[in-house]
Amino acid sequence: MATPARARSRQMVPVVPPFAMYYEGKRVKAISFHRRAAPALLAALNEIWDYCQHDQARIDAAGVSKYAGAYNHRLVRGSKTKWSNHAYAAAIDLNAEENGLYAKGNMPQFVIDAFCRQGAMWGGWYTGRKDPMHFEFVDNGGRKPKSPAPIFGRPEPLLHAVTGAPADELEDDPPAPAAPASPPANVQPLDPGVRGDPVLHDVQRRLKARRYSPGVLDGLWGSGTSGALSGFMNDRGLTLPLPSSLETFHGIADQVRAELDKAEAEIQPDGSIGWYRPVSVARANADPHVMAQLAPELAPVRRNFVAAIWASIVAGAGAAWETVSDYASEAWDFFTDHRDIVDDHPGLVSTAWHHVAALPSEVWWLLGAAGLAFIAFNSWRAIKTSTLAVTSGERQ
C-alpha cells in the first residue's frame, strides 16, 4: 500500500456534493477524496439527498450540511506511528459541533444507513472511544443498514464494501482493497496542470520563482529539487532537516511553504515586494571570471555570434554591390546601344525581365546573409539567457 504522501499525489479526486455543504461558513465546492472511495462517498451523499427529497432545509436540519473535513495528513490521535484514514483521504467528518469525539451525538439514522449501504464504518460503532461525526470507507464488519434505500427516481446506488483505505483506525485488521467499475459523472480529475505530488509541485514552482531552480517542474523528488530546497533553507536560515525523499519532505512541507509565503511578501529596501536569491556583486555585474566559471559555453557562443554577424554584414554588402553595379552597368550598356529605339522598342519588358533572371548570384548572397543573421540572433539570445541565469543566481 502506498504511503499517505504518495497516495495523495495520484489517488485523490474532487467529489462535488449534490447539496450545499459549508465549512466554517464558506460553501464547499468539492471534497478531495481517495479515487477508489470517491464513488462510494458520492453514492452515500446522493442517498442522503434523496432521503431529504432534494430539500436543502431538511439537509440543514439534519446537520449534514456542516462539513467538518476529509483529507488531513495526520496520524491517529495519540499515536506516533499509525496514520489516520483522513491521511488517505478515505474518511469524512460531519456536524462535529454536535457529534464530537466521545459524545453520544445525534447523527440521523438515515445518514448512518446511507454510508453503511456503501460499506463504510461509522465512528459511533467503535467499541472504545466513540466518534459519531466520523465515517471511513473500510471494512465495517458486515454491518447492514436498518432501513431500505429511499426512492427518488434514480437507481439504487452500487455497493462498494471496501475501497483500498487502511484498516479501521482503532483496529489492526488489514484492509481489503476494491475498485468501483466506473466513477460517477461529477467526480472530476485533478488539475491537469499539476504533475506528480501536488504539494511538491507547488514548492518547486515557488522555489523557481525565487530563483532556486529545481529543474523540471514534475512534482517528483530528485537531486535538482533537493539542491534548490537546500539553497533556499540555507539562505533563509531555516534550521530544518534536509529531506532525502518525498516522505521526509512532507514532514517539513508546511514550514517550507510558510517561509515561502514570507519571502513572497517581504518588502525590499528599494520598496519592491518579494525576496529573491541573494547574489554577489561580481555575479550581478556579470564578471568575466564568474561567467567563465559558471557558464563556460558562453565563450564559443560569443565567437559564433561575432563571426556570424560579420559574415552576414559582408554577405549583405556583397549582394548589394553586385546587384547595384551589375544593374547600373547593364542598363548603361543597353541604353547606349539602343538610344534610337528605347522609347518604342516592343521587347523592352522582356529584356528587363531577362536581366533580372540573370542575377542568381545576388539572390544567393542575400539568402546567405539572412541565414547568418538568423544564427547571430539565436546566439545573442543564448548569451542573454545564460547571462541572466548567472546574474540572478538561478544557475549555481
Tab-separated table of C-alpha atoms in Angstrom:
chain	number	residue	atom	x	y	z
A	1	MET	CA	0.000	0.000	0.000
A	2	ALA	CA	1.247	3.482	-0.799
A	3	THR	CA	2.108	5.871	1.983
A	4	PRO	CA	-0.339	8.754	2.574
A	5	ALA	CA	2.018	11.223	0.856
A	6	ARG	CA	2.199	9.174	-2.324
A	7	ALA	CA	-1.468	8.264	-2.221
A	8	ARG	CA	-2.348	11.944	-2.104
A	9	SER	CA	-0.383	12.798	-5.219
A	10	ARG	CA	-2.004	10.316	-7.554
A	11	GLN	CA	-5.125	8.977	-5.850
A	12	MET	CA	-7.181	11.998	-4.758
A	13	VAL	CA	-10.093	13.313	-6.837
A	14	PRO	CA	-12.632	16.050	-6.045
A	15	VAL	CA	-16.187	14.907	-5.262
A	16	VAL	CA	-18.903	17.524	-5.833
A	17	PRO	CA	-21.676	17.072	-3.217
A	18	PRO	CA	-25.255	17.109	-4.590
A	19	PHE	CA	-26.377	19.584	-1.899
A	20	ALA	CA	-24.871	22.653	-0.263
A	21	MET	CA	-22.242	21.957	2.410
A	22	TYR	CA	-20.343	24.535	4.451
A	23	TYR	CA	-17.049	24.634	6.304
A	24	GLU	CA	-16.622	27.459	8.807
A	25	GLY	CA	-19.333	29.428	6.998
A	26	LYS	CA	-17.882	29.005	3.496
A	27	ARG	CA	-19.521	26.947	0.732
A	28	VAL	CA	-17.675	23.711	-0.082
A	29	LYS	CA	-17.175	23.400	-3.838
A	30	ALA	CA	-15.734	19.884	-3.775
A	31	ILE	CA	-14.397	17.302	-1.316
A	32	SER	CA	-10.922	15.889	-2.057
A	33	PHE	CA	-11.217	12.132	-1.600
A	34	HIS	CA	-9.424	8.877	-2.447
A	35	ARG	CA	-10.314	7.957	-6.030
A	36	ARG	CA	-11.332	4.410	-5.041
A	37	ALA	CA	-13.592	5.612	-2.240
A	38	ALA	CA	-14.945	8.659	-4.071
A	39	PRO	CA	-17.782	6.817	-5.883
A	40	ALA	CA	-18.976	5.324	-2.589
A	41	LEU	CA	-18.887	8.746	-0.887
A	42	LEU	CA	-20.861	10.291	-3.744
A	43	ALA	CA	-23.411	7.453	-3.628
A	44	ALA	CA	-23.901	7.982	0.124
A	45	LEU	CA	-24.370	11.736	-0.321
A	46	ASN	CA	-26.805	11.145	-3.180
A	47	GLU	CA	-28.851	8.773	-0.971
A	48	ILE	CA	-28.984	11.393	1.794
A	49	TRP	CA	-30.117	13.970	-0.786
A	50	ASP	CA	-32.845	11.597	-1.988
A	51	TYR	CA	-33.992	10.870	1.572
A	52	CYS	CA	-34.427	14.602	2.131
A	53	GLN	CA	-36.368	14.835	-1.156
A	54	HIS	CA	-33.829	17.293	-2.549
A	55	ASP	CA	-34.800	19.806	0.128
A	56	GLN	CA	-31.833	21.835	1.387
A	57	ALA	CA	-33.777	22.871	4.504
A	58	ARG	CA	-34.096	19.216	5.557
A	59	ILE	CA	-30.362	18.700	4.903
A	60	ASP	CA	-29.555	21.673	7.132
A	61	ALA	CA	-31.924	20.475	9.856
A	62	ALA	CA	-30.192	17.080	9.898
A	63	GLY	CA	-26.794	18.783	10.285
A	64	VAL	CA	-25.390	17.069	7.167
A	65	SER	CA	-24.501	20.383	5.546
A	66	LYS	CA	-21.992	21.043	8.365
A	67	TYR	CA	-18.869	19.636	6.712
A	68	ALA	CA	-16.015	19.060	9.189
A	69	GLY	CA	-13.234	17.855	6.890
A	70	ALA	CA	-11.981	14.842	4.938
A	71	TYR	CA	-8.338	14.812	3.822
A	72	ASN	CA	-5.906	15.642	6.634
A	73	HIS	CA	-2.286	14.490	6.531
A	74	ARG	CA	-2.010	13.396	10.163
A	75	LEU	CA	-1.547	10.408	12.450
A	76	VAL	CA	-4.252	8.785	14.565
A	77	ARG	CA	-4.848	10.875	17.680
A	78	GLY	CA	-2.497	9.684	20.386
A	79	SER	CA	-0.367	7.561	18.012
A	80	LYS	CA	3.179	8.281	16.858
A	81	THR	CA	3.284	5.722	14.046
A	82	LYS	CA	-0.218	4.928	12.773
A	83	TRP	CA	-1.719	7.058	10.014
A	84	SER	CA	-5.297	8.250	10.241
A	85	ASN	CA	-7.698	7.298	7.463
A	86	HIS	CA	-8.040	11.050	6.913
A	87	ALA	CA	-4.413	10.970	5.720
A	88	TYR	CA	-5.517	8.594	2.959
A	89	ALA	CA	-8.492	10.815	2.057
A	90	ALA	CA	-10.778	7.870	2.884
A	91	ALA	CA	-12.716	9.393	5.803
A	92	ILE	CA	-15.140	12.284	6.269
A	93	ASP	CA	-16.492	14.107	9.346
A	94	LEU	CA	-19.970	15.660	9.539
A	95	ASN	CA	-21.520	18.015	12.112
A	96	ALA	CA	-18.612	17.955	14.558
A	97	GLU	CA	-20.348	20.522	16.783
A	98	GLU	CA	-22.985	18.050	17.921
A	99	ASN	CA	-21.133	14.789	17.279
A	100	GLY	CA	-17.697	15.319	18.811
A	101	LEU	CA	-15.227	12.689	19.983
A	102	TYR	CA	-16.558	10.605	22.936
A	103	ALA	CA	-20.004	12.225	22.544
A	104	LYS	CA	-23.192	10.222	22.114
A	105	GLY	CA	-24.136	12.534	19.271
A	106	ASN	CA	-27.314	12.915	17.276
A	107	MET	CA	-26.295	11.617	13.849
A	108	PRO	CA	-29.549	10.760	11.997
A	109	GLN	CA	-30.113	7.079	11.263
A	110	PHE	CA	-30.761	7.731	7.572
A	111	VAL	CA	-27.280	9.276	7.302
A	112	ILE	CA	-25.700	6.266	9.047
A	113	ASP	CA	-27.637	3.916	6.766
A	114	ALA	CA	-26.560	5.798	3.635
A	115	PHE	CA	-22.862	5.359	4.489
A	116	CYS	CA	-23.402	1.804	5.771
A	117	ARG	CA	-25.023	0.851	2.461
A	118	GLN	CA	-21.750	1.798	0.768
A	119	GLY	CA	-19.734	-0.380	3.157
A	120	ALA	CA	-18.442	2.482	5.336
A	121	MET	CA	-17.586	2.253	9.028
A	122	TRP	CA	-19.290	4.739	11.384
A	123	GLY	CA	-17.341	6.104	14.350
A	124	GLY	CA	-20.374	5.594	16.580
A	125	TRP	CA	-19.867	1.825	16.244
A	126	TYR	CA	-16.385	1.902	17.793
A	127	THR	CA	-16.093	-0.285	20.890
A	128	GLY	CA	-13.651	2.128	22.519
A	129	ARG	CA	-13.886	5.868	22.147
A	130	LYS	CA	-16.945	6.894	20.168
A	131	ASP	CA	-16.573	9.320	17.265
A	132	PRO	CA	-20.090	9.859	15.853
A	133	MET	CA	-19.048	12.579	13.384
A	134	HIS	CA	-16.714	10.145	11.605
A	135	PHE	CA	-17.340	7.890	8.568
A	136	GLU	CA	-14.491	5.951	6.937
A	137	PHE	CA	-14.538	3.678	3.922
A	138	VAL	CA	-13.052	0.485	5.340
A	139	ASP	CA	-14.423	-2.919	6.302
A	140	ASN	CA	-17.419	-2.222	8.540
A	141	GLY	CA	-17.632	-5.760	9.888
A	142	GLY	CA	-20.574	-6.784	7.726
A	143	ARG	CA	-22.998	-4.297	9.248
A	144	LYS	CA	-26.235	-3.669	7.350
A	145	PRO	CA	-28.421	-0.545	7.141
A	146	LYS	CA	-31.581	-0.542	9.233
A	147	SER	CA	-33.780	0.988	6.513
A	148	PRO	CA	-34.198	0.470	2.762
A	149	ALA	CA	-32.751	2.939	0.309
A	150	PRO	CA	-35.027	5.895	-0.447
A	151	ILE	CA	-36.532	6.242	-3.910
A	152	PHE	CA	-36.309	9.483	-5.828
A	153	GLY	CA	-36.359	8.482	-9.475
A	154	ARG	CA	-32.784	7.101	-9.540
A	155	PRO	CA	-31.404	3.540	-9.399
A	156	GLU	CA	-30.177	2.136	-6.126
A	157	PRO	CA	-26.504	3.050	-5.622
A	158	LEU	CA	-23.816	0.467	-6.270
A	159	LEU	CA	-22.333	-1.288	-3.269
A	160	HIS	CA	-18.629	-0.657	-2.569
A	161	ALA	CA	-17.917	-2.648	0.552
A	162	VAL	CA	-14.164	-1.922	0.612
A	163	THR	CA	-12.071	0.755	-1.034
A	164	GLY	CA	-8.336	0.395	-0.587
A	165	ALA	CA	-8.048	2.593	2.513
A	166	PRO	CA	-6.198	1.141	5.542
A	167	ALA	CA	-7.914	-0.773	8.318
A	168	ASP	CA	-10.101	0.890	10.950
A	169	GLU	CA	-8.108	3.474	12.913
A	170	LEU	CA	-8.870	1.748	16.189
A	171	GLU	CA	-8.356	-1.824	14.961
A	172	ASP	CA	-5.462	-3.734	13.445
A	173	ASP	CA	-7.406	-5.645	10.785
A	174	PRO	CA	-5.760	-5.498	7.329
A	175	PRO	CA	-7.508	-3.558	4.554
A	176	ALA	CA	-9.254	-5.248	1.660
A	177	PRO	CA	-8.994	-3.007	-1.441
A	178	ALA	CA	-11.568	-2.965	-4.217
A	179	ALA	CA	-12.280	-0.518	-7.031
A	180	PRO	CA	-15.678	0.523	-8.464
A	181	ALA	CA	-16.466	-0.244	-12.094
A	182	SER	CA	-16.574	3.412	-13.151
A	183	PRO	CA	-16.679	6.834	-11.451
A	184	PRO	CA	-19.884	8.896	-11.338
A	185	ALA	CA	-20.328	11.836	-13.685
A	186	ASN	CA	-19.435	14.560	-11.183
A	187	VAL	CA	-16.175	13.027	-9.926
A	188	GLN	CA	-13.679	15.133	-11.854
A	189	PRO	CA	-9.899	14.648	-12.332
A	190	LEU	CA	-7.399	16.888	-10.579
A	191	ASP	CA	-5.980	19.970	-12.260
A	192	PRO	CA	-4.119	18.613	-15.341
A	193	GLY	CA	-1.520	21.343	-14.937
A	194	VAL	CA	-0.279	19.755	-11.705
A	195	ARG	CA	2.121	16.863	-12.165
A	196	GLY	CA	3.349	14.383	-9.565
A	197	ASP	CA	2.856	15.261	-5.903
A	198	PRO	CA	0.778	18.489	-5.769
A	199	VAL	CA	2.498	19.853	-2.643
A	200	LEU	CA	5.986	19.247	-4.046
A	201	HIS	CA	4.938	20.654	-7.443
A	202	ASP	CA	3.756	23.845	-5.716
A	203	VAL	CA	7.022	24.175	-3.769
A	204	GLN	CA	9.086	23.562	-6.943
A	205	ARG	CA	7.185	26.280	-8.777
A	206	ARG	CA	7.614	28.783	-5.958
A	207	LEU	CA	11.315	27.959	-5.489
A	208	LYS	CA	11.894	28.608	-9.190
A	209	ALA	CA	10.146	31.978	-8.843
A	210	ARG	CA	12.612	32.813	-6.022
A	211	ARG	CA	15.454	31.851	-8.468
A	212	TYR	CA	16.233	28.462	-6.939
A	213	SER	CA	15.967	26.197	-9.969
A	214	PRO	CA	14.714	22.657	-9.160
A	215	GLY	CA	14.954	21.573	-12.790
A	216	VAL	CA	11.799	20.197	-14.397
A	217	LEU	CA	8.597	21.077	-12.503
A	218	ASP	CA	7.346	17.486	-12.286
A	219	GLY	CA	6.272	17.060	-8.648
A	220	LEU	CA	8.903	14.320	-8.229
A	221	TRP	CA	11.712	14.255	-5.697
A	222	GLY	CA	15.221	14.422	-7.147
A	223	SER	CA	18.664	15.977	-6.878
A	224	GLY	CA	17.553	19.224	-8.547
A	225	THR	CA	14.732	19.750	-6.080
A	226	SER	CA	16.976	18.753	-3.172
A	227	GLY	CA	19.631	21.284	-4.213
A	228	ALA	CA	17.131	24.111	-4.735
A	229	LEU	CA	15.442	23.429	-1.382
A	230	SER	CA	18.811	23.208	0.391
A	231	GLY	CA	19.885	26.587	-1.020
A	232	PHE	CA	16.611	28.248	-0.037
A	233	MET	CA	16.685	26.840	3.507
A	234	ASN	CA	20.307	27.902	3.940
A	235	ASP	CA	19.762	31.451	2.635
A	236	ARG	CA	16.631	31.906	4.756
A	237	GLY	CA	18.205	30.444	7.899
A	238	LEU	CA	15.747	27.555	8.254
A	239	THR	CA	17.060	25.058	10.790
A	240	LEU	CA	15.205	22.045	9.403
A	241	PRO	CA	16.493	18.601	8.428
A	242	LEU	CA	17.115	18.385	4.692
A	243	PRO	CA	14.673	15.844	3.202
A	244	SER	CA	16.039	12.817	1.386
A	245	SER	CA	12.747	11.601	-0.092
A	246	LEU	CA	9.190	12.669	-0.814
A	247	GLU	CA	8.044	11.207	2.512
A	248	THR	CA	10.555	13.183	4.574
A	249	PHE	CA	9.804	16.286	2.506
A	250	HIS	CA	6.168	16.152	3.645
A	251	GLY	CA	7.437	16.263	7.221
A	252	ILE	CA	8.723	19.828	6.702
A	253	ALA	CA	6.484	20.938	3.817
A	254	ASP	CA	4.330	23.203	5.975
A	255	GLN	CA	7.361	25.073	7.377
A	256	VAL	CA	8.888	25.465	3.897
A	257	ARG	CA	5.652	26.805	2.439
A	258	ALA	CA	5.242	29.201	5.351
A	259	GLU	CA	8.757	30.544	4.713
A	260	LEU	CA	7.976	30.880	1.005
A	261	ASP	CA	4.905	32.918	1.966
A	262	LYS	CA	7.152	35.257	3.966
A	263	ALA	CA	9.682	35.530	1.127
A	264	GLU	CA	6.992	36.362	-1.428
A	265	ALA	CA	5.518	39.123	0.742
A	266	GLU	CA	8.793	40.571	2.073
A	267	ILE	CA	9.324	44.256	1.314
A	268	GLN	CA	12.807	45.051	-0.016
A	269	PRO	CA	14.930	48.183	0.719
A	270	ASP	CA	14.094	49.602	-2.716
A	271	GLY	CA	10.362	49.328	-1.957
A	272	SER	CA	9.718	46.320	-4.167
A	273	ILE	CA	7.792	43.332	-2.856
A	274	GLY	CA	9.324	39.877	-2.899
A	275	TRP	CA	12.603	38.393	-1.729
A	276	TYR	CA	14.870	36.719	-4.266
A	277	ARG	CA	18.021	34.642	-4.048
A	278	PRO	CA	20.913	36.862	-2.960
A	279	VAL	CA	23.888	37.123	-5.356
A	280	SER	CA	27.355	38.619	-5.078
A	281	VAL	CA	28.272	41.952	-6.689
A	282	ALA	CA	30.601	40.209	-9.143
A	283	ARG	CA	27.871	37.816	-10.212
A	284	ALA	CA	25.278	40.598	-10.535
A	285	ASN	CA	27.672	42.603	-12.738
A	286	ALA	CA	28.429	39.571	-14.942
A	287	ASP	CA	32.102	39.500	-14.014
A	288	PRO	CA	34.001	37.678	-16.827
A	289	HIS	CA	35.735	35.295	-14.403
A	290	VAL	CA	32.444	34.349	-12.775
A	291	MET	CA	30.770	33.908	-16.160
A	292	ALA	CA	33.599	31.717	-17.423
A	293	GLN	CA	33.323	29.518	-14.339
A	294	LEU	CA	29.531	29.148	-14.218
A	295	ALA	CA	28.681	29.387	-17.925
A	296	PRO	CA	31.685	28.096	-19.922
A	297	GLU	CA	29.513	27.588	-23.000
A	298	LEU	CA	29.285	31.380	-23.429
A	299	ALA	CA	32.809	31.680	-24.892
A	300	PRO	CA	32.163	29.632	-28.072
A	301	VAL	CA	28.661	31.119	-28.368
A	302	ARG	CA	30.129	34.632	-28.341
A	303	ARG	CA	32.654	33.613	-31.018
A	304	ASN	CA	29.845	32.215	-33.150
A	305	PHE	CA	27.869	35.407	-32.668
A	306	VAL	CA	30.734	37.691	-33.739
A	307	ALA	CA	31.654	35.504	-36.734
A	308	ALA	CA	28.040	35.204	-37.879
A	309	ILE	CA	27.266	38.903	-37.571
A	310	TRP	CA	30.373	39.948	-39.526
A	311	ALA	CA	29.796	37.292	-42.186
A	312	SER	CA	26.193	38.483	-42.510
A	313	ILE	CA	27.331	42.074	-42.955
A	314	VAL	CA	29.917	41.124	-45.584
A	315	ALA	CA	27.463	38.902	-47.479
A	316	GLY	CA	24.776	41.597	-47.444
A	317	ALA	CA	27.212	44.242	-48.627
A	318	GLY	CA	28.477	41.944	-51.369
A	319	ALA	CA	24.967	41.204	-52.565
A	320	ALA	CA	24.087	44.887	-52.612
A	321	TRP	CA	27.255	45.815	-54.519
A	322	GLU	CA	26.854	43.122	-57.143
A	323	THR	CA	23.191	43.930	-57.648
A	324	VAL	CA	23.686	47.676	-57.966
A	325	SER	CA	26.869	47.519	-60.054
A	326	ASP	CA	25.544	44.909	-62.494
A	327	TYR	CA	22.222	46.725	-62.911
A	328	ALA	CA	23.941	50.024	-63.491
A	329	SER	CA	26.465	48.606	-65.961
A	330	GLU	CA	23.973	46.590	-67.987
A	331	ALA	CA	21.416	49.382	-68.004
A	332	TRP	CA	24.006	51.825	-69.287
A	333	ASP	CA	25.188	49.426	-71.978
A	334	PHE	CA	21.639	48.725	-73.058
A	335	PHE	CA	20.794	52.408	-73.196
A	336	THR	CA	23.897	53.385	-75.185
A	337	ASP	CA	23.406	50.536	-77.684
A	338	HIS	CA	19.713	51.284	-78.237
A	339	ARG	CA	19.364	55.008	-77.788
A	340	ASP	CA	17.434	55.370	-81.009
A	341	ILE	CA	14.731	52.792	-80.241
A	342	VAL	CA	14.463	52.631	-76.439
A	343	ASP	CA	11.219	54.642	-76.421
A	344	ASP	CA	9.236	52.338	-78.696
A	345	HIS	CA	11.084	49.007	-78.615
A	346	PRO	CA	8.379	46.265	-78.262
A	347	GLY	CA	10.698	43.896	-76.289
A	348	LEU	CA	11.646	46.320	-73.531
A	349	VAL	CA	9.735	44.484	-70.745
A	350	SER	CA	11.005	41.055	-71.725
A	351	THR	CA	14.536	42.416	-71.976
A	352	ALA	CA	14.312	43.861	-68.458
A	353	TRP	CA	12.981	40.546	-67.093
A	354	HIS	CA	15.899	38.749	-68.787
A	355	HIS	CA	18.315	40.955	-66.870
A	356	VAL	CA	16.524	40.231	-63.572
A	357	ALA	CA	16.535	36.463	-64.147
A	358	ALA	CA	20.205	36.572	-64.986
A	359	LEU	CA	21.242	37.619	-61.464
A	360	PRO	CA	21.211	34.370	-59.366
A	361	SER	CA	24.428	35.100	-57.515
A	362	GLU	CA	22.980	38.163	-55.823
A	363	VAL	CA	19.969	36.209	-54.625
A	364	TRP	CA	22.201	33.574	-53.065
A	365	TRP	CA	24.287	36.257	-51.434
A	366	LEU	CA	21.158	37.691	-49.826
A	367	LEU	CA	19.910	34.283	-48.656
A	368	GLY	CA	23.304	33.592	-47.134
A	369	ALA	CA	23.268	36.925	-45.352
A	370	ALA	CA	19.782	36.222	-43.944
A	371	GLY	CA	20.811	32.773	-42.692
A	372	LEU	CA	23.907	34.120	-40.990
A	373	ALA	CA	21.850	36.902	-39.416
A	374	PHE	CA	19.455	34.285	-38.014
A	375	ILE	CA	22.377	32.340	-36.494
A	376	ALA	CA	23.719	35.540	-34.983
A	377	PHE	CA	20.320	36.391	-33.477
A	378	ASN	CA	19.967	32.974	-31.841
A	379	SER	CA	23.499	33.181	-30.483
A	380	TRP	CA	22.668	36.566	-28.957
A	381	ARG	CA	19.551	35.138	-27.293
A	382	ALA	CA	21.550	32.236	-25.842
A	383	ILE	CA	24.108	34.674	-24.441
A	384	LYS	CA	21.382	36.799	-22.821
A	385	THR	CA	19.582	33.767	-21.322
A	386	SER	CA	22.732	32.226	-19.820
A	387	THR	CA	23.940	35.579	-18.505
A	388	LEU	CA	20.597	36.264	-16.820
A	389	ALA	CA	20.610	32.803	-15.190
A	390	VAL	CA	24.056	33.501	-13.710
A	391	THR	CA	23.496	37.100	-12.604
A	392	SER	CA	20.131	36.282	-10.986
A	393	GLY	CA	21.577	33.342	-9.067
A	394	GLU	CA	19.377	30.719	-10.715
A	395	ARG	CA	22.437	28.913	-12.099
A	396	GLN	CA	24.903	27.737	-9.480
